[in-house]
Amino acid sequence: MKSTHLSLIAGAAALAAITGFASLTAPQGPATTDAKAAASLPVERSSLVCPAPSTSDLAETRYTSFTPPGKDSGKGAEGEKGTAELKPALSVLDEDDPDPEKAEEAAKKAKEKADKPVLAVKEPGKPVTAEADGSAAPALVGTATGTLAPGWAAQQTTTVTAGGARGLLGVSCTAPDTDFWFPGVSTARSRQDYVHLTNPDDSAAVADIELFGPKGPVTSEVGDGITVPGRSSVALLLSTLTDEAVNDLTAHITTRSGRIGAVVLTADDGSGTDWLTAAADPAGTLIMPGIPADATSVQLVAYAPGESDADVKVQLMGKNTTFAPAGNDTLHIKSGMTATVDLKDITRGEPGSLRLTPVEKSRATPIVAALRVVRGTGEKQEYAYIPATGPVGARSTVTDNRAKGSTLSLAAPGADAEVKVTTSAGSEGGEAAVETYKVKAGTTMAVTPKSPAGLKGTYALTVETVSGGPVHASRSLVLPEDGVQMFTVQTLPDDGGTVLVPSAQQDLSVLDD
């Protein structure tokens, strides 16, 4: 056989392989002859994981799930609506001995568990709910397909009304990933910080946990090579990973293989409890939106992961303008070390958002950061976290909003912006409502969402950027209990509901000699 014939066959095979791969992974759509254009199409599949809610027998948990309606609602990639289900995962609470043999046994048990969904979204635009009591509620893993995949969101909200770590714990279920930063964790004796690692896939994942304190890396001999069995969740008490008791740390979690969801459950004796979700990826400028107006204490925790120190401006975007807090207008963060600053009652009765920017624009050192926010004092205090978060972008959704107690914070760090806020129909009845808000550059707007007419149950809140600069958002939920303003805060980064798909066309000229 001549070499030209071999080239022709090889080229045809390569072309077939490429076009075949594209047909399996790209959303289906009309063909186009424009090879340069890229279409923004809804994703066809998304995954979420939720940690085990609580170890308290007094815990009361509500799960909510929702997919916002889109232009192609009811039409899946191939004419099918799809599914969106969260199912139980096996929870493994064994911080002392997460060895491979036990991991394999856990994986076996996970596969033997019933595959019945805890909650399932049936149609876009309508939230669904489920409830669980006590400490036996499992972690959840789930997948959405078809028109139920774009923007699929879920949350678990847990109330613990008594005990040293009583409080309101809220966490948005997260997409699995391979790299997470958690500024604000602790191994102090007064704290009980559990990192929850949840694996949505059938094969095991292997993760590493590094801790960094005010003096640099914290020695740990058991934070490497943690096996997370398939469709399982492992909870590890951070204080068992090291002999050092450190008040303020930054945890860095990465995977050697597989992907996981990672969140940290923190509890402080007598002060409350809440979830700490991963901060935005390291960047020179960070935004932490939605500090409550009545915050009695705000603590900033930041870390510089690179080889250079970071010098940043600390500014509060208030109701009417941006200003620097007295005595804390700049922060120096040493490379590889965690820095902490007490901003006290920085908001002084007005809602606000914290902005960190480089002192010198030409020396923008990437950092990660989060806020620990306290409301109330003494025995009546409660706390929550606000990690640095990305902008809303095209769209973002948060579930489990109540008729009372929900506040939406909108921060525009760079330019004036306009957003559309949609409150969905209620989980048990009601009609959706839409409001539009204009946010002035350098300010924070705190609004009470317009509840759906005839609301019954809970509703979802969807924020979309209409025009102007980027907007960063968060939702706080307040459920008072015995004089304590129990609260939790969830940030609203872009939901990643669309993906750019380059157009392609067959070009048989590649087969020419």
PDB file of C-alpha atoms in Angstrom, residues 66 68-69 125 395-398 401 408 419-425 431-437 449-452 459-464 466 492:
ATOM      1  CA  PHE A  66     -34.727  24.310  42.260  1.00  0.00           C
ATOM      2  CA  PRO A  68     -34.687  28.326  37.171  1.00  0.00           C
ATOM      3  CA  PRO A  69     -36.829  28.349  34.028  1.00  0.00           C
ATOM      4  CA  GLY A 125     -39.470  27.159  38.086  1.00  0.00           C
ATOM      5  CA  ARG A 395     -27.310  34.335  36.562  1.00  0.00           C
ATOM      6  CA  SER A 396     -27.195  32.903  40.062  1.00  0.00           C
ATOM      7  CA  THR A 397     -29.798  31.253  42.288  1.00  0.00           C
ATOM      8  CA  VAL A 398     -30.184  30.614  46.016  1.00  0.00           C
ATOM      9  CA  ASN A 401     -36.057  31.768  51.167  1.00  0.00           C
ATOM     10  CA  LEU A 408     -30.451  40.104  49.427  1.00  0.00           C
ATOM     11  CA  VAL A 419     -29.881  43.488  37.992  1.00  0.00           C
ATOM     12  CA  LYS A 420     -33.128  41.575  37.644  1.00  0.00           C
ATOM     13  CA  VAL A 421     -34.275  39.649  40.719  1.00  0.00           C
ATOM     14  CA  THR A 422     -36.883  36.912  40.315  1.00  0.00           C
ATOM     15  CA  THR A 423     -38.635  35.293  43.251  1.00  0.00           C
ATOM     16  CA  SER A 424     -39.966  31.919  42.155  1.00  0.00           C
ATOM     17  CA  ALA A 425     -43.311  30.353  42.860  1.00  0.00           C
ATOM     18  CA  GLU A 431     -46.807  33.083  41.705  1.00  0.00           C
ATOM     19  CA  ALA A 432     -43.351  34.294  40.675  1.00  0.00           C
ATOM     20  CA  ALA A 433     -42.471  37.987  40.981  1.00  0.00           C
ATOM     21  CA  VAL A 434     -39.824  40.137  39.275  1.00  0.00           C
ATOM     22  CA  GLU A 435     -38.066  43.307  40.450  1.00  0.00           C
ATOM     23  CA  THR A 436     -35.242  45.343  38.876  1.00  0.00           C
ATOM     24  CA  TYR A 437     -32.611  47.148  40.965  1.00  0.00           C
ATOM     25  CA  PRO A 449     -37.034  40.336  48.081  1.00  0.00           C
ATOM     26  CA  LYS A 450     -40.608  40.698  46.886  1.00  0.00           C
ATOM     27  CA  SER A 451     -42.369  37.540  48.046  1.00  0.00           C
ATOM     28  CA  PRO A 452     -44.437  35.603  45.511  1.00  0.00           C
ATOM     29  CA  TYR A 459     -39.131  30.119  47.308  1.00  0.00           C
ATOM     30  CA  ALA A 460     -35.964  30.451  45.253  1.00  0.00           C
ATOM     31  CA  LEU A 461     -34.245  33.730  44.443  1.00  0.00           C
ATOM     32  CA  THR A 462     -32.592  34.226  41.042  1.00  0.00           C
ATOM     33  CA  VAL A 463     -30.361  37.219  40.248  1.00  0.00           C
ATOM     34  CA  GLU A 464     -29.399  38.170  36.677  1.00  0.00           C
ATOM     35  CA  VAL A 466     -28.932  43.212  33.087  1.00  0.00           C
ATOM     36  CA  LEU A 492     -24.274  33.932  44.767  1.00  0.00           C
TER      37      LEU A 492
END
